[in-house]
Structure formats: structure tokens, C-alpha cells
Short mmCIF file of C-alpha atoms in Angstrom, two decimals:
data_model
loop_
_atom_site.label_atom_id
_atom_site.label_comp_id
_atom_site.label_asym_id
_atom_site.label_seq_id
_atom_site.Cartn_x
_atom_site.Cartn_y
_atom_site.Cartn_z
CA MET A 1 -0.03 0.20 0.24
CA GLU A 2 1.18 3.31 -1.10
CA LEU A 3 1.35 6.33 1.87
CA GLN A 4 -0.56 8.40 -1.46
CA THR A 5 -3.21 6.09 -1.64
CA LEU A 6 -3.89 6.16 2.14
CA TYR A 7 -3.77 9.93 2.38
CA ASN A 8 -5.89 10.32 -0.62
CA GLU A 9 -8.14 8.02 1.53
CA TYR A 10 -8.22 10.14 4.43
CA LEU A 11 -8.83 13.19 2.88
CA ASN A 12 -11.63 11.68 1.26
CA ILE A 13 -13.55 10.83 4.09
CA LYS A 14 -12.42 14.13 6.44
CA PHE A 15 -14.15 16.36 3.83
CA LYS A 16 -16.97 14.15 2.64
CA ARG A 17 -15.74 14.34 -1.04
CA GLY A 18 -17.84 11.21 -1.75
CA LEU A 19 -15.68 9.05 -3.74
CA PRO A 20 -16.25 5.36 -3.69
CA PRO A 21 -13.29 3.67 -1.33
CA VAL A 22 -10.51 2.44 -2.26
CA ARG A 23 -8.17 -0.75 -1.57
CA THR A 24 -5.80 0.50 2.00
CA LYS A 25 -5.13 -3.24 3.28
CA PRO A 26 -3.87 -3.81 5.96
CA PHE A 27 -5.57 -0.75 7.10
CA GLU A 28 -9.26 0.63 6.19
CA TYR A 29 -11.24 3.58 7.93
CA GLY A 30 -13.89 2.81 9.88
CA LEU A 31 -16.52 5.52 10.62
CA TYR A 32 -17.92 6.50 14.41
CA ALA A 33 -21.06 8.54 14.87
CA ASP A 34 -19.55 11.32 15.86
CA ASP A 35 -18.44 11.72 12.23
CA SER A 36 -15.03 10.59 12.92
CA ALA A 37 -13.05 7.87 11.66
CA GLY A 38 -10.00 5.74 12.54
CA LEU A 39 -8.23 3.95 10.50
CA PHE A 40 -8.49 -0.20 11.82
CA LEU A 41 -6.50 -2.98 10.69
CA THR A 42 -8.14 -4.44 8.06
CA ASP A 43 -7.44 -8.04 9.80
CA HIS A 44 -8.55 -6.89 12.99
CA PRO A 45 -11.61 -4.30 13.00
CA GLU A 46 -11.45 -4.00 16.64
CA GLU A 47 -8.13 -2.00 16.82
CA THR A 48 -6.58 0.86 14.82
CA PHE A 49 -3.48 1.36 13.99
CA THR A 50 -3.71 4.97 17.04
CA ASN A 51 -4.18 2.41 19.33
CA TRP A 52 -3.22 -1.17 19.42
CA MET A 53 -0.29 -0.06 21.38
CA TYR A 54 -2.35 1.83 24.19
CA GLU A 55 -1.44 -0.87 26.66
CA LEU A 56 2.04 -0.13 26.51
CA ILE A 57 2.16 3.47 27.48
CA PRO A 58 5.07 3.53 30.01
CA ARG A 59 4.85 4.44 33.41
CA ASP A 60 4.70 8.09 34.25
CA PRO A 61 7.90 8.41 36.45
CA HIS A 62 7.00 12.04 37.41
CA TYR A 63 4.16 10.96 39.83
CA ILE A 64 6.68 8.61 41.75
CA SER A 65 9.19 9.88 44.29
CA ALA A 66 11.62 7.16 43.16
CA PRO A 67 11.43 5.27 40.18
CA ASP A 68 12.74 2.06 40.11
CA TRP A 69 12.63 0.66 36.84
CA GLN A 70 14.11 0.47 33.19
CA PRO A 71 13.04 1.09 30.03
CA VAL A 72 11.84 -1.57 28.17
CA LEU A 73 14.52 -1.39 25.70
CA ALA A 74 16.88 -0.35 27.67
CA ASP A 75 19.79 -3.03 26.32
CA VAL A 76 19.46 -1.41 22.93
CA PHE A 77 19.39 2.28 24.21
CA GLN A 78 21.66 2.40 26.74
CA GLN A 79 21.75 6.01 26.79
CA MET A 80 17.98 6.34 27.44
CA ASP A 81 15.83 6.98 31.06
CA ILE A 82 12.19 6.13 32.02
CA TYR A 83 11.35 9.87 31.29
CA ASP A 84 13.11 9.90 27.42
CA GLU A 85 10.94 5.71 26.99
CA LEU A 86 7.98 8.15 27.97
CA VAL A 87 8.86 11.00 25.34
CA LEU A 88 9.78 8.65 22.74
CA TYR A 89 6.42 7.01 23.09
CA TYR A 90 4.47 10.23 23.05
CA LEU A 91 6.03 11.10 19.78
CA LEU A 92 5.47 7.92 18.56
CA PHE A 93 1.20 8.41 19.27
CA THR A 94 1.45 11.75 17.91
CA LEU A 95 3.18 10.23 14.76
CA ASN A 96 0.26 7.40 14.48
CA THR A 97 -2.86 9.99 14.46
CA THR A 98 -1.25 12.17 11.77
CA LEU A 99 -4.11 10.30 9.39
CA SER A 100 -7.09 9.84 12.58
CA VAL A 101 -10.16 11.99 11.88
CA ASN A 102 -11.42 13.65 14.44
CA SER A 103 -14.18 15.30 15.50
CA HIS A 104 -14.03 18.95 16.59
CA ASN A 105 -14.73 21.96 18.41
CA ALA A 106 -13.66 25.97 16.63
CA TYR A 107 -10.31 25.31 19.27
CA SER A 108 -9.50 22.13 18.10
CA THR A 109 -10.51 22.74 14.08
CA MET A 110 -7.26 24.94 13.86
CA ASN A 111 -5.23 22.43 16.16
CA ASP A 112 -6.34 19.91 13.15
CA PHE A 113 -5.47 21.71 10.45
CA MET A 114 -2.08 22.97 11.63
CA LYS A 115 -0.72 19.65 12.16
CA ASN A 116 -2.30 18.32 9.24
CA TYR A 117 -1.05 21.69 6.75
CA SER A 118 2.52 21.00 8.65
CA PHE A 119 2.66 17.39 7.68
CA LEU A 120 1.96 17.77 4.39
CA GLN A 121 4.61 20.97 4.28
CA LEU A 122 7.00 18.88 5.77
CA SER A 123 6.70 16.60 3.09
CA HIS A 124 7.25 19.11 -0.28
CA LEU A 125 10.20 20.64 1.26
CA SER A 126 12.86 18.54 0.26
CA GLU A 127 11.67 18.99 -3.53
CA ILE A 128 11.28 22.55 -3.19
CA THR A 129 13.95 24.52 -5.17
CA ARG A 130 13.07 28.41 -4.82
CA LEU A 131 14.43 28.38 -1.11
CA ASN A 132 18.12 28.07 -0.58
CA GLU A 133 18.46 25.64 2.24
CA GLU A 134 18.99 27.83 5.17
CA GLN A 135 15.14 28.94 4.38
CA LYS A 136 14.26 25.25 3.63
CA HIS A 137 15.75 24.67 7.40
CA GLN A 138 13.53 28.00 8.69
CA VAL A 139 10.69 26.79 7.32
CA ARG A 140 11.28 22.63 8.18
CA ASP A 141 11.49 23.83 11.85
CA PHE A 142 8.64 25.90 11.70
CA PHE A 143 6.49 23.42 10.72
CA PHE A 144 7.59 20.41 12.83
CA PHE A 145 7.23 22.73 16.28
CA TYR A 146 3.16 23.53 14.97
CA TYR A 147 3.31 19.52 13.34
CA LEU A 148 3.70 18.46 17.48
CA TYR A 149 2.60 21.87 18.67
CA ALA A 150 -1.32 21.37 17.44
CA HIS A 151 -1.41 17.53 18.12
CA PRO A 152 -1.03 19.09 20.98
CA VAL A 153 2.09 18.29 23.05
CA ASN A 154 3.56 18.72 26.73
CA GLU A 155 5.94 20.77 26.70
CA GLU A 156 8.73 19.05 27.22
CA THR A 157 8.02 16.58 23.97
CA LEU A 158 7.48 19.43 21.87
CA TYR A 159 11.18 20.36 22.17
CA ALA A 160 12.24 16.92 22.29
CA CYS A 161 13.80 16.34 19.11
CA SER A 162 15.59 18.48 16.25
CA PHE A 163 17.02 17.51 12.69
CA ASP A 164 20.45 16.11 12.53
CA GLY A 165 20.65 16.27 8.68
CA GLN A 166 17.14 14.43 7.52
CA ASN A 167 17.40 12.63 10.90
CA LEU A 168 14.84 13.47 13.06
CA VAL A 169 16.86 12.22 16.34
CA HIS A 170 15.62 12.65 20.19
CA THR A 171 17.88 15.25 21.18
CA LYS A 172 19.27 14.37 24.81
CA THR A 173 20.08 11.22 23.77
CA ASP A 174 20.74 11.51 20.32
CA ILE A 175 18.54 8.62 19.21
CA PRO A 176 17.20 8.30 15.69
CA LEU A 177 13.44 8.22 15.63
CA GLU A 178 14.06 5.73 13.14
CA ARG A 179 15.86 3.70 14.91
CA TYR A 180 13.76 3.78 18.10
CA PHE A 181 10.84 3.13 16.34
CA THR A 182 11.99 -0.02 14.21
CA ALA A 183 13.26 -1.26 17.32
CA PHE A 184 10.08 -0.89 19.38
CA HIS A 185 7.95 -2.84 17.15
CA ASP A 186 10.85 -5.69 16.30
CA HIS A 187 10.78 -6.04 20.38
CA TYR A 188 6.70 -6.65 20.31
CA SER A 189 6.15 -8.16 17.48
CA THR A 190 9.46 -10.22 18.85
CA ASN A 191 8.31 -11.07 22.26
CA ILE A 192 4.30 -10.77 21.84
CA LYS A 193 3.84 -13.64 23.93
CA GLU A 194 4.66 -11.55 26.74
CA TYR A 195 2.41 -9.17 26.19
CA THR A 196 -1.48 -10.91 25.10
CA GLU A 197 -3.06 -8.96 27.78
CA GLN A 198 -1.69 -5.64 26.14
CA ILE A 199 -1.57 -6.49 22.60
CA ALA A 200 -4.63 -7.67 20.69
CA ILE A 201 -2.72 -7.96 17.33
CA ALA A 202 0.02 -10.42 15.56
CA PRO A 203 3.26 -9.90 15.07
CA HIS A 204 2.62 -9.12 11.22
CA ASP A 205 0.08 -6.59 12.13
CA ILE A 206 2.70 -4.54 14.77
CA GLN A 207 4.89 -5.18 11.52
CA ALA A 208 2.62 -3.34 9.47
CA CYS A 209 1.88 -0.73 11.52
CA LYS A 210 5.89 -0.30 11.77
CA HIS A 211 6.18 0.47 8.49
CA LEU A 212 3.39 3.16 8.24
CA THR A 213 4.79 4.86 10.88
CA LEU A 214 7.70 4.68 9.80
CA GLN A 215 6.75 5.72 6.28
CA LEU A 216 4.91 8.70 7.97
CA LEU A 217 8.49 9.74 9.92
CA GLN A 218 10.13 9.53 6.40
CA CYS A 219 7.17 12.13 5.18
CA ILE A 220 7.93 14.61 8.03
CA GLU A 221 11.96 14.00 7.36
CA GLY A 222 11.83 14.44 3.56
CA LYS A 223 13.35 11.05 2.72
CA LEU A 224 9.51 9.98 0.24
CA ALA A 225 8.25 11.32 -2.65
CA LYS A 226 6.14 14.39 -1.35
CA LEU A 227 2.41 13.58 -0.76
CA ASN A 228 -0.24 15.57 -3.12
CA MET A 229 -3.52 16.94 -2.63
CA PRO A 230 -5.62 15.04 -4.96
CA GLU A 231 -7.11 16.45 -7.39
CA GLU A 232 -10.70 17.47 -8.02
CA LYS A 233 -12.43 19.18 -10.84
CA GLY A 234 -12.72 23.25 -10.92
CA LEU A 235 -9.67 23.02 -8.63
CA GLU A 236 -7.18 22.12 -11.05
CA ALA A 237 -5.25 25.97 -11.08
CA VAL A 238 -5.23 25.85 -7.48
CA LEU A 239 -4.11 22.58 -6.97
CA ARG A 240 -1.44 23.24 -9.37
CA LEU A 241 0.09 25.34 -7.19
CA ILE A 242 -0.37 23.88 -3.71
CA ASN A 243 1.47 20.09 -5.16
CA ASP A 244 3.97 22.54 -6.55
CA VAL A 245 5.22 24.92 -4.35
CA ASP A 246 8.54 26.09 -7.07
CA GLN A 247 5.72 26.90 -9.38
CA MET A 248 3.74 29.35 -6.75
CA LEU A 249 6.93 31.11 -6.05
CA GLN A 250 7.58 31.43 -10.06
CA LEU A 251 4.50 33.17 -10.13
CA HIS A 252 4.80 34.93 -7.51
CA ASP A 253 7.86 36.26 -8.69
CA ASN A 254 7.54 36.68 -12.28
CA ASN A 255 3.47 37.76 -12.42
CA LYS A 256 1.85 38.59 -8.77
CA PRO A 257 -1.52 39.61 -10.38
CA ALA A 258 -1.83 36.28 -11.80
CA LEU A 259 -1.35 34.38 -8.44
CA PHE A 260 -3.91 37.04 -7.55
CA GLU A 261 -6.02 36.62 -9.52
CA MET A 262 -6.30 32.89 -8.74
CA MET A 263 -7.11 34.08 -5.74
CA LYS A 264 -10.01 36.17 -7.00
CA ASN A 265 -11.25 33.57 -9.76
CA PHE A 266 -11.63 31.20 -6.45
CA LEU A 267 -13.69 34.11 -4.50
CA LYS A 268 -16.09 34.65 -7.46
CA GLU A 269 -17.21 31.16 -7.86
CA ALA A 270 -19.07 31.41 -4.50
CA ARG A 271 -19.08 27.64 -4.24
CA SER A 272 -18.37 26.00 -0.79
CA THR A 273 -17.70 22.13 0.17
CA PRO A 274 -15.48 21.72 2.56
CA TYR A 275 -12.40 20.05 0.58
CA ARG A 276 -12.66 23.22 -2.24
CA ASP A 277 -12.50 25.56 1.49
CA HIS A 278 -9.98 23.33 2.38
CA CYS A 279 -8.23 23.80 -0.77
CA PHE A 280 -8.34 27.72 -0.99
CA THR A 281 -6.97 27.76 3.12
CA THR A 282 -4.17 25.55 2.35
CA LEU A 283 -2.86 28.11 -0.47
CA LEU A 284 -3.30 31.26 1.62
CA GLN A 285 -1.36 29.40 3.79
CA ASN A 286 1.08 28.34 1.35
CA TYR A 287 1.22 32.25 0.59
CA ALA A 288 2.14 33.38 4.44
CA SER A 289 4.43 30.37 5.18
CA TYR A 290 6.38 30.96 2.23
CA ILE A 291 6.40 34.46 1.18
CA LEU A 292 5.70 36.67 3.87
CA PHE A 293 7.72 34.14 5.95
CA PHE A 294 10.31 35.66 4.33
CA ARG A 295 9.11 38.98 2.64
CA PHE A 296 6.30 40.47 4.51
CA ASP A 297 6.28 43.49 2.76
CA GLU A 298 5.13 41.79 -0.29
CA ILE A 299 1.66 41.56 1.50
CA HIS A 300 1.78 45.35 -0.02
CA ALA A 301 0.93 43.72 -3.53
CA LEU A 302 -1.83 41.96 -2.95
CA VAL A 303 -3.89 44.35 -0.51
CA GLU A 304 -3.07 46.89 -3.45
CA TYR A 305 -4.43 44.44 -6.43
CA PHE A 306 -7.62 44.25 -4.27
CA GLU A 307 -8.57 47.27 -3.15
CA ASP A 308 -11.59 47.68 -5.16
CA THR A 309 -12.78 44.39 -4.03
CA PRO A 310 -12.26 44.98 0.20
CA GLU A 311 -14.44 42.22 0.46
CA TRP A 312 -12.91 40.20 -1.16
CA CYS A 313 -9.38 41.52 0.85
CA ARG A 314 -10.93 41.35 3.92
CA THR A 315 -11.61 37.83 3.03
CA ILE A 316 -8.18 36.75 1.99
CA ILE A 317 -6.43 39.12 4.76
CA ASN A 318 -8.59 37.63 7.64
CA LYS A 319 -8.25 33.92 6.68
CA ILE A 320 -4.40 34.29 6.21
CA PHE A 321 -4.34 36.16 9.87
CA MET A 322 -7.16 33.93 11.48
CA ASP A 323 -7.52 30.16 9.78
CA THR A 324 -3.70 29.49 11.71
CA ILE A 325 -2.01 31.03 14.64
CA PHE A 326 1.40 31.19 11.98
CA MET A 327 1.11 35.08 11.38
CA GLU A 328 1.10 35.72 15.06
CA ARG A 329 4.55 33.75 15.45
CA ILE A 330 6.16 34.65 12.33
CA LEU A 331 5.39 38.66 13.10
CA ARG A 332 6.81 37.66 16.25
CA GLN A 333 9.60 36.19 15.22
CA LYS A 334 10.72 38.60 13.04
CA ARG A 335 9.55 41.57 15.11
CA ILE A 336 6.98 43.40 12.77
CA ASP A 337 5.08 45.50 13.99
CA ILE A 338 1.38 44.83 12.42
CA THR A 339 0.56 48.65 13.54
CA THR A 340 2.54 50.03 10.73
CA TYR A 341 0.23 48.41 8.77
CA PRO A 342 -2.60 50.07 8.30
CA ASN A 343 -3.58 49.42 5.13
CA VAL A 344 -3.45 45.81 6.26
CA THR A 345 -5.14 46.45 9.38
CA GLN A 346 -8.31 47.93 8.22
CA PHE A 347 -9.53 45.10 6.76
CA PHE A 348 -9.18 43.42 10.35
CA GLU A 349 -12.24 41.82 11.42
CA ASP A 350 -13.38 42.33 15.61
CA GLU A 351 -11.33 39.02 16.17
CA ALA A 352 -8.14 39.49 14.38
CA LYS A 353 -8.60 43.44 16.02
CA ARG A 354 -8.52 41.98 19.33
CA ILE A 355 -5.74 39.49 18.53
CA TYR A 356 -3.22 41.56 16.85
CA LEU A 357 -3.83 44.98 18.06
#
């Protein structure tokens, strides 16, 4: 099973696109009554990719005055202690929830978008050529931070990892996540008889979970071919720029009006479907993440283009600033005082004014 196929099915269910289900064995999606969906093991319809290891969570040493046990994989990773083991478990759980479809409230909707948007962009970065290596490292760290932050994870887990080249490593122990996750799955599939009360799936299912976990990790690390948003009639132009960041950057640098005209044409249609709206949000966040992140003053060109259609300008500006909290962090990192951009802030709606002004 290719990850792209499973990713397409995830988007099909998440945005109710109504496409026929495709073969994703050894996994398949199952729907819950609240419109959420779990990625189940085909041969074990009671177990999900996320929860098969639920009973394997390490004891939390933070609540015990003198913890006296060793990590399960202490013989393999001598540099790891029981606090590290718990963090690595949280990282594995976070990774495995990437393709879960959850029900949402207003707060969790934004977090869900930021996590999955960041995951998609991390898969694209290694193929982008119009950013230099330093720029790619900056946005990579930015996206990985929000991939974890929006899960959400605790602070210890949020800052536990760093990139060493293309490898994500647990910074304190210098253990590559790929090596740890491989050893984790191999240990439990090899010693399954010792864990019959905690594990309800077979060794070959654990290996299938390992394979998918490593694919998700390698996507984040940029070691696999990038994931693409699937095509849909009427969204060809938008999806072409989403799936090829270089093309968006080239169009912006060579012909800004053409990029803005694409945004205008989208708004002209006034047709709304969950997937269509998601694609437009993704395009605008790409504009923020790859252009305004490095050249914030480019926002003047956007505002000037839409000055004759203030309602559309208001829509775009508020989506850029309010659909995620990316712009808050960009302004802080770049030490940009948004109040010095009155041509932008004049379009802020009440909630944006409350947050930014």
C-alpha cells in the first residue's frame, strides 16, 4: 500500500468527498457516530493503527518519588532513561494520529488544520528548489514545531527532537526516531507472548504498523516522495500551486497579478464544499508560509491588487491571519509591528483586531 493512496482516502473521508473507497489493506477506515474515523487493521477490525499500543504506554515516573525501573528497550538504548522512554512513546503516538479523522470544536479545528497542513508541507520541502537551504531549514523547523504543538503535546515532548541532516533525533540521547520506532515494533512483535494481555494483534500486524509509522516519519524527514493533494474538477489551478510550491513561488515572483487573479476567481465562484474550502485555506497559508515568512512587505502588493474589491480583500486578509496562528509567530520571529501596516489592519475583523492590535 502506498502512503499517497491512504492519504487520498483520508482526505476523501475527512472532507466527505463522496468518492468510492479504495483498497488500502492492511488498513481501512471505519466511521464513528460523531463523524470521526479511525484507521483500523483490516484483519483486526476492533483495533486501530493509533490504539493498538495503548496498553504499552510506559509508567509515568513524574508521579513517583523514586522510580526504580528501567526502560523496556534499555538493552538496546543504554543512553535512554525512563523519562526519555515516555517522551518517545508520546512522539510515536503523535505520529500515528496523523491520519486520524476527528470530530472538532472551534479550538480543535484550527489545531487539526495546523497539524495536517504542517505534515503535508514537511513532505514537500526536500523537493522545493526556489528556497535556499537556510530558508528550507527555517520553515522546516517552523512546520515541525506546529506539527507537534497542534497535536497538542506537552512542553517536554514539543522540544524533545531536532533534525540532524534529514534525520529526526531525540536531542538529549541522540537516538534517531527511525531507529527507536523500528526497535520498538520489533521488540513487541518478537516477544508477543509476553504481552498477550496488552496487545490484541498479531506480529505481522505490528510489522504492518511499523511500516506505516516509518512512512509517516520519512515523509516528515523528506525521505519519501512528497504527498499531493488529490485532484478535483474546478480546483485544477489551485491544486497545481499547492502541489508544486516552486510553481507558486515562480508565479508570484514573475507575475503576481496572475496569482492574485487565481484567488479572485476562487472567491467569484462563491461555491463551498469542505474540500474546496480546505484547498483555498491551504493556498493562502502557503502564501503566508513561503512568501510573507521571508518577505512580509509583499503583503502590500496583495492589498493593492484587491483594493477595488474590499470584501474579497477582507476575506483573504482575515483567513491569512486567523485560520491559523502561524502569522502571530511569524510577526514575533521577524519582529514586525503590524500596526505599521494600516493598509492591512483596516481589513481586520473584530477577532483579528483583538488578537493583533
